[in-house]
XYZ file of N, CA, C and O in Angstrom:
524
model
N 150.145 -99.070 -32.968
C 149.936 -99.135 -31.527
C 150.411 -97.825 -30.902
O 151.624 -97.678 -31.051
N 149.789 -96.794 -30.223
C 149.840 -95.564 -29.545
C 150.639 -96.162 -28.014
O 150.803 -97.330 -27.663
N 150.946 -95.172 -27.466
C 152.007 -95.190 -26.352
C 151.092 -94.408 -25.391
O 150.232 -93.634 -25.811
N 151.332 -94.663 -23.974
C 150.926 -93.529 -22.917
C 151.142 -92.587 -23.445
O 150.150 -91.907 -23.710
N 152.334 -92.117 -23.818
C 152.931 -90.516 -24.646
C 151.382 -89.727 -25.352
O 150.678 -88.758 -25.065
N 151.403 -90.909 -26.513
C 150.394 -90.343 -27.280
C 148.902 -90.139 -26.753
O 148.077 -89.435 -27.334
N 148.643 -90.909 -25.472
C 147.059 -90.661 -25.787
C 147.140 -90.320 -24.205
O 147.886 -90.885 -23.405
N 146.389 -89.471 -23.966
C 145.091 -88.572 -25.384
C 145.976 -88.050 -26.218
O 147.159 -87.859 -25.935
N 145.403 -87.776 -27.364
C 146.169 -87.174 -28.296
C 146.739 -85.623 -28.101
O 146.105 -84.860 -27.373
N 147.794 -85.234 -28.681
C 148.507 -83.604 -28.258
C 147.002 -83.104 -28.799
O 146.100 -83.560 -29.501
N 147.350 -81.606 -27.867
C 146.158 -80.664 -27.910
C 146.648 -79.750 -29.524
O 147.835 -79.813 -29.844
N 145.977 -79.207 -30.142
C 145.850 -78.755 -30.809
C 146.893 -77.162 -30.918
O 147.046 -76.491 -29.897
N 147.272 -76.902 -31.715
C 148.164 -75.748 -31.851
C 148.079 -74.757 -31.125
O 148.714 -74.228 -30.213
N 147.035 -74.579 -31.786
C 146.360 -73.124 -31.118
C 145.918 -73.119 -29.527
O 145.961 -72.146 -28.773
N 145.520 -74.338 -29.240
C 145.264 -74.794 -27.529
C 146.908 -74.656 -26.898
O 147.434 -73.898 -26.083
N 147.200 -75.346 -27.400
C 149.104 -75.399 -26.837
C 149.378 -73.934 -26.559
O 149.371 -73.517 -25.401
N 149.655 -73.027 -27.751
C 150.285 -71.485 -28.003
C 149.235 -70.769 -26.641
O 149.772 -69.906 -25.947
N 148.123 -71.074 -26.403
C 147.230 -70.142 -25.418
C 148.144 -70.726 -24.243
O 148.913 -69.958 -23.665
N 148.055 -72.358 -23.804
C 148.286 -72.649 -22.578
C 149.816 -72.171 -22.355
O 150.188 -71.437 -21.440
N 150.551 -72.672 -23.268
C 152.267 -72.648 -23.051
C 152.472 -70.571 -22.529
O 153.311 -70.064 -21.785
N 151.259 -69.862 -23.353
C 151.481 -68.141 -23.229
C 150.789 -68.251 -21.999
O 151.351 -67.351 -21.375
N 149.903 -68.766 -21.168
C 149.279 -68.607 -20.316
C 150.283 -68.897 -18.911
O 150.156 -68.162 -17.932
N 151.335 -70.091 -18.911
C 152.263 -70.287 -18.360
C 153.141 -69.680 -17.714
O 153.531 -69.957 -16.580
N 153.641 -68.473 -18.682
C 154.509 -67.847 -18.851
C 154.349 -66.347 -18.118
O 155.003 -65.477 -17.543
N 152.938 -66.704 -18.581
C 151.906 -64.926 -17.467
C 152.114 -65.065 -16.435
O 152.263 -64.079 -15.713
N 152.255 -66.977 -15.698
C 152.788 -66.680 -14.444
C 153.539 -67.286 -13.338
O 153.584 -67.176 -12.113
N 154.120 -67.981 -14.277
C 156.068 -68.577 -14.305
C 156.924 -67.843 -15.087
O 156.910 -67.299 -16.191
N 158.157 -68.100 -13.570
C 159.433 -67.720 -14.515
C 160.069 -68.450 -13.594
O 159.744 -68.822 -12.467
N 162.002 -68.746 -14.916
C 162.313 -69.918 -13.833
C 163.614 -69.170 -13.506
O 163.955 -68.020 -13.780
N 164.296 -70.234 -12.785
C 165.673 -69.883 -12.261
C 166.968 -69.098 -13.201
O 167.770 -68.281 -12.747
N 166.916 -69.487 -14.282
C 167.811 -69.129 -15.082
C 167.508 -67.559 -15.195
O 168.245 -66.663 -14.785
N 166.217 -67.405 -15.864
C 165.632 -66.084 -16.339
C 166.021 -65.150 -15.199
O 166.853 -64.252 -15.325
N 165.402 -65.408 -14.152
C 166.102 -64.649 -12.949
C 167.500 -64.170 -12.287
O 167.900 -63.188 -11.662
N 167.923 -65.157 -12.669
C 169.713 -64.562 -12.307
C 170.335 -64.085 -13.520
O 171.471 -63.617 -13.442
N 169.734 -64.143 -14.640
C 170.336 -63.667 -16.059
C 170.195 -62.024 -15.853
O 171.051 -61.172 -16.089
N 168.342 -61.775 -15.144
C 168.059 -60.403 -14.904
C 169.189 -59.831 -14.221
O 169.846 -58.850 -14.570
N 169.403 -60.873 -12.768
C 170.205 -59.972 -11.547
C 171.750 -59.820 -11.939
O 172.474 -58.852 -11.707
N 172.100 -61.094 -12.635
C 173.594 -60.681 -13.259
C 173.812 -59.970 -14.279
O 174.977 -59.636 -14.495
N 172.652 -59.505 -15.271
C 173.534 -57.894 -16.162
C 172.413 -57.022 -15.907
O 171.736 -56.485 -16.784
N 172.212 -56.883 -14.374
C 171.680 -55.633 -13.862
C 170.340 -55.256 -14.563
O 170.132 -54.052 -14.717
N 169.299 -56.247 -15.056
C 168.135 -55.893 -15.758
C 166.478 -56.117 -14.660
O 165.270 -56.043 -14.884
N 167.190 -56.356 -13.688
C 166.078 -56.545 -12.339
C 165.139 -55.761 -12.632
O 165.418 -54.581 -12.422
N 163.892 -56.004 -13.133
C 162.517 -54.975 -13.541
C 161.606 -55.575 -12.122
O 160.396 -55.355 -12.071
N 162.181 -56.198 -11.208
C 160.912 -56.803 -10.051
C 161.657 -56.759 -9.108
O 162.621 -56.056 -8.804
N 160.814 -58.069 -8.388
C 161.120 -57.138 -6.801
C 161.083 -58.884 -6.447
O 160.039 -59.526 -6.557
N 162.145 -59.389 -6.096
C 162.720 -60.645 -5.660
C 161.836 -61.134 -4.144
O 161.802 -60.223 -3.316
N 161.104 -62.510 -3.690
C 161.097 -61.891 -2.039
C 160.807 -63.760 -2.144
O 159.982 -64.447 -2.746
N 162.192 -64.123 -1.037
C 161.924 -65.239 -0.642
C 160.619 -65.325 0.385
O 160.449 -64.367 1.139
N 159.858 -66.245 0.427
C 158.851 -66.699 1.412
C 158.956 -67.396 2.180
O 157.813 -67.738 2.484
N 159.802 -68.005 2.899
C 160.438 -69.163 3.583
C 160.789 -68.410 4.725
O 161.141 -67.235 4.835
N 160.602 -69.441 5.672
C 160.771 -69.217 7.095
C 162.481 -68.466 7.171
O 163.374 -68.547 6.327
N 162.481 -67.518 8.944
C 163.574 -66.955 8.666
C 164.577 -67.844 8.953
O 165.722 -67.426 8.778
N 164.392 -69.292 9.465
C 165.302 -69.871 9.564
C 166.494 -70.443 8.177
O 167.699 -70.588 7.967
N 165.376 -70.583 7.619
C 165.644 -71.135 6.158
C 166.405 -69.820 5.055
O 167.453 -69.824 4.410
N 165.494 -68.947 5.198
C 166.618 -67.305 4.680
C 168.353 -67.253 5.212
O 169.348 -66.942 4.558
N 168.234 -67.659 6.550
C 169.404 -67.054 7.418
C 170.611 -68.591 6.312
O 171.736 -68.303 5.902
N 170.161 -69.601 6.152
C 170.709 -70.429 5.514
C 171.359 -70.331 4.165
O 172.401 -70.961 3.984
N 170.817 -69.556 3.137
C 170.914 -69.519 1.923
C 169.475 -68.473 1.108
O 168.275 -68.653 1.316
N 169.920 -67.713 0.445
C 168.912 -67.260 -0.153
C 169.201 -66.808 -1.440
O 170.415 -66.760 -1.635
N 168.555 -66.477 -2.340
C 169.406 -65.715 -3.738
C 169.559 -64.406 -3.254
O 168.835 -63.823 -2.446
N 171.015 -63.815 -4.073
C 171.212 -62.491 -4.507
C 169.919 -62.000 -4.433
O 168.907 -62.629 -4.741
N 169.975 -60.781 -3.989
C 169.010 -59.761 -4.298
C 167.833 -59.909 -3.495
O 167.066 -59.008 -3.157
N 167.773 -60.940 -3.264
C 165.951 -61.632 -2.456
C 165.664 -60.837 -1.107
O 166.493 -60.913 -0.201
N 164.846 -60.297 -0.996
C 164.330 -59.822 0.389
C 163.280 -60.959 1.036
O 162.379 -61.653 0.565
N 163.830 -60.794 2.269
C 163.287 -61.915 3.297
C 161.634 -61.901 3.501
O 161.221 -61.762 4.653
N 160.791 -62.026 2.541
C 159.268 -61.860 3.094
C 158.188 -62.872 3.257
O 157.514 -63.165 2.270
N 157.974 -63.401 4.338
C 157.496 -64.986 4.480
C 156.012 -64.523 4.048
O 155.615 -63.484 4.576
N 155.238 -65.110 3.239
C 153.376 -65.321 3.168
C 152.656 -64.579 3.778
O 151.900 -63.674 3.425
N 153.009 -65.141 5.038
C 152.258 -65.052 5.979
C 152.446 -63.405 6.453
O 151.835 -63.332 7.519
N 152.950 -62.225 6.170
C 153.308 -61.335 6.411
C 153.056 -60.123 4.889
O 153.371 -58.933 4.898
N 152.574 -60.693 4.001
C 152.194 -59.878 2.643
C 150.659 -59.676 2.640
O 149.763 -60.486 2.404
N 150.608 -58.252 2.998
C 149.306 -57.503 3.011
C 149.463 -55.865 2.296
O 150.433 -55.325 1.766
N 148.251 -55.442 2.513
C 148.625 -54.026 1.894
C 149.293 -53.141 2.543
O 149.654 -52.167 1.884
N 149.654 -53.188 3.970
C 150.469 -52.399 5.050
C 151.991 -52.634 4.509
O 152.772 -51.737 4.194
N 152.265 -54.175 4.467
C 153.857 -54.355 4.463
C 154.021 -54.157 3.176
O 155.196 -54.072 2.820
N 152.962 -54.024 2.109
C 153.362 -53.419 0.598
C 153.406 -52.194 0.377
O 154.190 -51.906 -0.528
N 152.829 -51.268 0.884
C 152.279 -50.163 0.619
C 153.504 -48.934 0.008
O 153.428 -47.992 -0.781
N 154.591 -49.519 0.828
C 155.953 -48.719 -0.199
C 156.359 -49.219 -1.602
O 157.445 -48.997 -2.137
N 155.655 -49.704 -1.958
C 156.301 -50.577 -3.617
C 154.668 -49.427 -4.395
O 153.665 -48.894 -3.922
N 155.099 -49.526 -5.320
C 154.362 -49.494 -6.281
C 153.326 -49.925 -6.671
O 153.651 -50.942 -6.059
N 151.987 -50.273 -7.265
C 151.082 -50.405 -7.298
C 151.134 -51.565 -8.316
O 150.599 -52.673 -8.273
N 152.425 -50.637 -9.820
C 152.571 -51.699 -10.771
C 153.887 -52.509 -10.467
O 154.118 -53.135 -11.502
N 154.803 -52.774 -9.588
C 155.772 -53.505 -9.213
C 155.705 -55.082 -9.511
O 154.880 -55.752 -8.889
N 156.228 -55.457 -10.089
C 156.420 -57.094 -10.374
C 157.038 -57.714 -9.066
O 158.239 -57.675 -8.800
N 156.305 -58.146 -8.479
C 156.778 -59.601 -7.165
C 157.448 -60.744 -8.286
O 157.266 -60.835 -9.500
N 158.054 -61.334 -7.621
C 158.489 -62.774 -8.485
C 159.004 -63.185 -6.810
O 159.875 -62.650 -6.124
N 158.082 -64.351 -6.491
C 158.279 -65.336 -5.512
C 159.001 -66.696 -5.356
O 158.775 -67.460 -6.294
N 159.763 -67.145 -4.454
C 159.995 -68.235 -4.482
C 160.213 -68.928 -3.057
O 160.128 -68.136 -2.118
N 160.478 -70.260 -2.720
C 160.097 -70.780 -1.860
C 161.383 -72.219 -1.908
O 162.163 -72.277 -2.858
N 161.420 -73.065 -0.998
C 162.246 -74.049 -0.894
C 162.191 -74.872 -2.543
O 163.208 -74.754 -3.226
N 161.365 -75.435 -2.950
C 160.950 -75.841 -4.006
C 160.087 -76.285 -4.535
O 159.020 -75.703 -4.335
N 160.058 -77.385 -5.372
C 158.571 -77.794 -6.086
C 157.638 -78.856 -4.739
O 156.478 -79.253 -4.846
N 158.372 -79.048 -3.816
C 157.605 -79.564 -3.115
C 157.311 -78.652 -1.989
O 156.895 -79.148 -0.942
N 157.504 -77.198 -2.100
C 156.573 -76.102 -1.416
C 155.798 -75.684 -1.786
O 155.774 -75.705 -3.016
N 154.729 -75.077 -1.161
C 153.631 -74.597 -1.802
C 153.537 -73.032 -1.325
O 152.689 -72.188 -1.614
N 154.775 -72.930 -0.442
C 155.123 -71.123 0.313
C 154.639 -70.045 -1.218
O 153.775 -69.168 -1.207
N 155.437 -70.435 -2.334
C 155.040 -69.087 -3.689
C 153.958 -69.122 -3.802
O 153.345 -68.063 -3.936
N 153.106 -70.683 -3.792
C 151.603 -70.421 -4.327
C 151.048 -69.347 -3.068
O 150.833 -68.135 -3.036
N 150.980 -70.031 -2.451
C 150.059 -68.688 -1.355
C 150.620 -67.400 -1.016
O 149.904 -66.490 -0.598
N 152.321 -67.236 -1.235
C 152.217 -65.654 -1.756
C 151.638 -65.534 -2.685
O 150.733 -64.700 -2.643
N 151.831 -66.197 -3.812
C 151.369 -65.666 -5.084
C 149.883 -65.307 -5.188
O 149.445 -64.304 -5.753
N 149.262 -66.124 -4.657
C 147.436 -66.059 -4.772
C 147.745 -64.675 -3.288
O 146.759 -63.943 -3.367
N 148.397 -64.305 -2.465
C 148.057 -63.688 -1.459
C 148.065 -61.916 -2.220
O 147.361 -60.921 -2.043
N 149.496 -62.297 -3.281
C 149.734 -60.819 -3.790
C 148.426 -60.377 -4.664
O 147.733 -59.374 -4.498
N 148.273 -61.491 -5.721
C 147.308 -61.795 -6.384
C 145.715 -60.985 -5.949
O 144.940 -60.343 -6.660
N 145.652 -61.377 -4.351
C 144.241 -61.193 -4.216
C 144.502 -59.596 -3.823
O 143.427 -59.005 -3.719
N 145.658 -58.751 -3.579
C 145.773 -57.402 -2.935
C 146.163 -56.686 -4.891
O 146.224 -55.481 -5.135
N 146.310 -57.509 -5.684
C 145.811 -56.660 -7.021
C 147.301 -56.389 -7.312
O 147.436 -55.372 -7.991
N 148.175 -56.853 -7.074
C 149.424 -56.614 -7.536
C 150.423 -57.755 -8.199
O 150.622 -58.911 -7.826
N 151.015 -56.979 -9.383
C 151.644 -58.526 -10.556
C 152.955 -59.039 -10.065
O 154.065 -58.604 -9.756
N 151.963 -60.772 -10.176
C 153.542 -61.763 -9.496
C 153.549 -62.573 -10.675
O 152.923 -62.617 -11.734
N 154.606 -63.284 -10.041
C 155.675 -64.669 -10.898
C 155.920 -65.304 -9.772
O 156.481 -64.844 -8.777
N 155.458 -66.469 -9.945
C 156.380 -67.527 -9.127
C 157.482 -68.207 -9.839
O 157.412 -68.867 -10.876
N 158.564 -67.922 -9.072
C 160.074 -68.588 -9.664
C 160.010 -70.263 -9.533
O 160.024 -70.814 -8.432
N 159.937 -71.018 -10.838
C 159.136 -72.208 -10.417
C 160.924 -73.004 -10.315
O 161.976 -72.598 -10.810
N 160.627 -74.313 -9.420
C 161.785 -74.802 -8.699
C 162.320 -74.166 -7.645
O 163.306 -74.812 -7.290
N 162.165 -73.253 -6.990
C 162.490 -72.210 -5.703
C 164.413 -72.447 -5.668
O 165.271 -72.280 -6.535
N 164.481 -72.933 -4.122
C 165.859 -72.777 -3.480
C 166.366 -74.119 -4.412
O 167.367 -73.965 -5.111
N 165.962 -74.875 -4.411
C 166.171 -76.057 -5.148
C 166.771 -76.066 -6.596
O 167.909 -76.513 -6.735
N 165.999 -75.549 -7.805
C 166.250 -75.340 -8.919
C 167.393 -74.288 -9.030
O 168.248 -74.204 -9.911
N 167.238 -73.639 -8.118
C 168.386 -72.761 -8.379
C 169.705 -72.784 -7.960
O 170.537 -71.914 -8.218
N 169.953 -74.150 -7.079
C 170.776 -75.130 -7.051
C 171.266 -75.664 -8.161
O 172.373 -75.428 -8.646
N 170.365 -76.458 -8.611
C 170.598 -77.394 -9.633
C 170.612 -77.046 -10.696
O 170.330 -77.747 -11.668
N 171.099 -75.352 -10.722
C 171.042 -74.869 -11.966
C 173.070 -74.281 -12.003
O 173.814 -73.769 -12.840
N 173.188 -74.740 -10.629
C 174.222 -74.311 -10.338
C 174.883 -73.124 -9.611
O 176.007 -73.082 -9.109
N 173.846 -72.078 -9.673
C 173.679 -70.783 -9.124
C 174.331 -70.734 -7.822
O 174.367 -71.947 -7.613
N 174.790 -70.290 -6.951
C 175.104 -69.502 -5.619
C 173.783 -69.527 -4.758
O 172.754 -69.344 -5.408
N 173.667 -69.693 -3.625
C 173.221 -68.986 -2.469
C 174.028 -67.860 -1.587
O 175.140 -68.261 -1.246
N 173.769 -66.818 -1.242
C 174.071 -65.756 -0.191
C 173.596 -66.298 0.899
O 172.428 -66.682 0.962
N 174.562 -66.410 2.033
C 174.511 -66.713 3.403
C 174.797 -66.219 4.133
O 176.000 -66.068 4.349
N 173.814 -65.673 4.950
C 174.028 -65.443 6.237
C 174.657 -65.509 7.260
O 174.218 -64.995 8.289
């Protein structure tokens, strides 16, 4: 007798290794990120998306305040062309990273959404910087 678990049945190896690498092209999570910012290996460019009310509250180390709604090629145009964004947002029940992310996305420049946002990085134990 098979379980919800089992069916449909697991995808195939080689399906898994594409999707799980495909993931990864464009997630990263909480841990990975403060591991960067705490032994100084920051290769990106941090930018909360959340309203400024919500910044002035708590934000990570390092994060620059840049809401969605404000990422175009004008307010980028001092970064680099190849600069890594890595976005994040209140949490899994925001959708603020996705639409930076698809916003950076559509101006041709490489993101990460930090998946779990302000949340996970709570519950990972981490610090907020406050305002």
């Amino acid at each position: 007798m098979s379980s919800a678990v089992s069916r449909p049945a697991a995808a195939s190896s080689a399906a898994a290794e594409a999707h799980f690498a495909a993931l990864l092209a464009f997630e990263t999570d909480c841990w990975d990120v403060n591991h960067a910012i705490s032994n100084g290996r920051r290769d990106f460019v941090l930018l909360d998306v959340r309203g400024e009310a919500q910044y002035q509250q708590g934000h990570l180390p390092e994060a620059l305040h840049f809401p969605h709604t404000r990422l175009n090629a004008d307010s980028l145009a001092d970064y680099p062309p190849d600069t890594l964004f890595v976005v994040y947002c209140a949490g899994p029940h925001c959708n603020g990273a996705d639409k930076a992310a698809l916003r950076l996305a559509r101006l041709g420049r490489p993101v990460k959404k930090m998946i779990g946002g302000v949340t996970g990085w709570l519950d990972e134990g981490f610090s907020l910087i406050r305002e």
